[in-house]
Amino acid sequence: ASFPFLCFRSLLIFGLLLLVPFTQPSTITQPNFVLLLADDLGIGDVGCYGNDTIRTPNIDRLAKEGVKLTQHIAAAPLCTPSRAAFLTGRYPLRSGMDAVNDYRVIFWNAGSGGLPPNETTFAKILQHQGYSTGLIGKWHQGVNCESRNDHCHHPLKHGFDYFYGMPFTLISDCQPTETPEMDRAFRRKLWLSTQMIGLITLTAVLGRLTGLISVHWKTLTCLAVFSLLFFISWFSSYGFVRYWNCIMMRNHGITEQPMVTDRTTSLILRESIAFIERNKHKPFLLFLSFLHSHTPLLTTEKFLGKSRHGLYGDNVEEMDWMVGQVLDAIDKEGLKDTTLVYFASDHGGWLERQEGERQLGGWNGIYKGGKAMGGWEGGIRVPGIFRWPGVLPAGAVIDEPTSLMDIYPTVVHLAGGRVPQDRVVDGRDLLPLLRGAAAHSEHEFLFHYCGVHLHAARWHQKDTGAVWKAHYMTPIFRPAGAGACYDRGFCPCFGEGVTHHEPPLLFELSQDPSEAKPLSADTEPLFDTVIRKIGRAVEEHRRTLTPVPEQLSVSNVVWKPWLQPCCGTFPFCWCDKEGDN
């Protein structure tokens, strides 16, 4: 009787030993994380999402070796709020990082708004778990609060051990040869007002000299002083955007003011690879926040003119090459099987970004709308790819609603940390879904904001697989039917530029992903039921919101000279420490 038992035990032990290689990867604790976030990249710009004319072999390789999400949703359609949500796992209005006015992003390095110090980023939690944490590239979450060097919104205050990149965002003003982009319409009004005041002053002086009008010289002097002060009041900020906003920093120190755009790409890539090499013997988090593919589309000579889509296509193909270089660095250090790589874009492509005949913004495939549009899919549906060999299945495609906010709990869980319990976290751990252990996303509802205004909400009806989306407000496209707001350059969130819908526009995205055929009570038997269900979810969601300081209020957004990061003695801010090296 003992011999069969011994045989059975031997076979059992042998079988368990055979299983070890297959189960071991799933028990890896504290993997490395490489988070790759593109800027303004449209979902239709990537090969594995259907583009067959822009070459993205390295991003496509990530999808082939990992998991591709086809319904990956940004929490906001613009940089600042979307990235705040990504870093905190929370809708941006919970942290005050969404707009109550037309200033929907951080406008100046010298503004006082930014990601509040009391927000807990995933980097901060990983830092406490013993990770080396680095941010390379774009920040756009603010710098200072009350003084030039308090750095209250700086990456190093939000859990990153190392920062190299732009505290602001790339804009065309950073490239001297490009047409200025920042606040372009407002700047035109300021120039026009200055010219009118100057003309009135000059006319009054000439009238006084010729005796045509009787006015005291004291009055003319006051008018001239007012003209000069008005000009100085705005030109001191808008006249030097390149010096105030287009700077590069390493940790708290400024390395370039203004940045030298010809070498920015190579420096960001060099810093990213160096961070991996420096930290290969311990768990690390690298957040590579690309400046690609935001205007002015900084592209090195090697890639200029090589794509079939002009400068924008060249820029996307160069970014894909950078992705490949980072993946090669991971492979070279033998970290491929212990590193979770994630690729996404912060929101949809910018349809209205054009200069003459040149299209400088991205393409959002079959999805309606684009950047700045909080409700339409084109503004918020983005690429989302995860790769972790041996843990996540290769070549998998998941068509479940997921969010950029989900990165937060996913990364925190894998690092052995705990999601904060003292606040609402809207993200959900994606690991069960990514590994195939769960059939459905944990998101039953997702809410789509444009600034602080709720434009739409979606309901994932898990028993049927239907994805219903109700639009409460939509932007008015101009020209009519053009699919974007070409007259403004951006679609607005409120006011005369939007249409309110009562009852809401309803779409079933699994049948109509392009949102081309709105349903009605006449065409959809479940119309009233679905609208009521989503409406109750919106009410419940709103009860979870609490008032917080508005980080993008006018008083926080305006340029404040005493907060301006300066390499030198303000206002003589200039340095090139990379060139010196």
PDB file of N, CA, C and O in Angstrom, residues 108 187 234-244:
ATOM      1  N   TRP A 108       1.212  79.332 -17.676  1.00  0.00           N
ATOM      2  CA  TRP A 108       2.535  79.901 -17.426  1.00  0.00           C
ATOM      3  C   TRP A 108       3.290  79.078 -16.382  1.00  0.00           C
ATOM      4  O   TRP A 108       2.692  78.576 -15.428  1.00  0.00           O
ATOM      5  N   ARG A 187      -3.851  87.625 -27.696  1.00  0.00           N
ATOM      6  CA  ARG A 187      -2.685  88.454 -28.007  1.00  0.00           C
ATOM      7  C   ARG A 187      -2.993  89.437 -29.138  1.00  0.00           C
ATOM      8  O   ARG A 187      -2.547  90.584 -29.111  1.00  0.00           O
ATOM      9  N   TRP A 234       1.276  93.810 -20.593  1.00  0.00           N
ATOM     10  CA  TRP A 234       1.068  92.524 -21.266  1.00  0.00           C
ATOM     11  C   TRP A 234       2.294  92.064 -22.037  1.00  0.00           C
ATOM     12  O   TRP A 234       2.551  90.859 -22.137  1.00  0.00           O
ATOM     13  N   PHE A 235       3.095  93.004 -22.550  1.00  0.00           N
ATOM     14  CA  PHE A 235       4.245  92.581 -23.350  1.00  0.00           C
ATOM     15  C   PHE A 235       5.341  91.976 -22.470  1.00  0.00           C
ATOM     16  O   PHE A 235       6.125  91.148 -22.946  1.00  0.00           O
ATOM     17  N   SER A 236       5.376  92.358 -21.188  1.00  0.00           N
ATOM     18  CA  SER A 236       6.373  91.771 -20.279  1.00  0.00           C
ATOM     19  C   SER A 236       6.162  90.276 -20.105  1.00  0.00           C
ATOM     20  O   SER A 236       7.096  89.542 -19.767  1.00  0.00           O
ATOM     21  N   SER A 237       4.940  89.799 -20.337  1.00  0.00           N
ATOM     22  CA  SER A 237       4.685  88.356 -20.280  1.00  0.00           C
ATOM     23  C   SER A 237       4.625  87.765 -21.691  1.00  0.00           C
ATOM     24  O   SER A 237       5.455  86.941 -22.072  1.00  0.00           O
ATOM     25  N   TYR A 238       3.676  88.222 -22.502  1.00  0.00           N
ATOM     26  CA  TYR A 238       3.480  87.632 -23.824  1.00  0.00           C
ATOM     27  C   TYR A 238       4.621  87.918 -24.792  1.00  0.00           C
ATOM     28  O   TYR A 238       4.813  87.170 -25.753  1.00  0.00           O
ATOM     29  N   GLY A 239       5.352  88.968 -24.559  1.00  0.00           N
ATOM     30  CA  GLY A 239       6.471  89.284 -25.447  1.00  0.00           C
ATOM     31  C   GLY A 239       7.684  88.397 -25.223  1.00  0.00           C
ATOM     32  O   GLY A 239       8.613  88.384 -26.041  1.00  0.00           O
ATOM     33  N   PHE A 240       7.703  87.633 -24.119  1.00  0.00           N
ATOM     34  CA  PHE A 240       8.871  86.817 -23.790  1.00  0.00           C
ATOM     35  C   PHE A 240       8.464  85.385 -23.440  1.00  0.00           C
ATOM     36  O   PHE A 240       9.073  84.743 -22.587  1.00  0.00           O
ATOM     37  N   VAL A 241       7.426  84.879 -24.117  1.00  0.00           N
ATOM     38  CA  VAL A 241       6.926  83.530 -23.823  1.00  0.00           C
ATOM     39  C   VAL A 241       8.037  82.496 -23.928  1.00  0.00           C
ATOM     40  O   VAL A 241       8.136  81.573 -23.111  1.00  0.00           O
ATOM     41  N   ARG A 242       8.890  82.646 -24.923  1.00  0.00           N
ATOM     42  CA  ARG A 242       9.956  81.661 -25.136  1.00  0.00           C
ATOM     43  C   ARG A 242      10.896  81.589 -23.929  1.00  0.00           C
ATOM     44  O   ARG A 242      11.383  80.514 -23.578  1.00  0.00           O
ATOM     45  N   TYR A 243      11.136  82.719 -23.284  1.00  0.00           N
ATOM     46  CA  TYR A 243      12.027  82.741 -22.114  1.00  0.00           C
ATOM     47  C   TYR A 243      11.301  82.302 -20.849  1.00  0.00           C
ATOM     48  O   TYR A 243      11.893  81.673 -19.969  1.00  0.00           O
ATOM     49  N   TRP A 244      10.027  82.635 -20.730  1.00  0.00           N
ATOM     50  CA  TRP A 244       9.311  82.321 -19.491  1.00  0.00           C
ATOM     51  C   TRP A 244       8.805  80.885 -19.450  1.00  0.00           C
ATOM     52  O   TRP A 244       8.821  80.252 -18.391  1.00  0.00           O
TER      53      TRP A 244
END
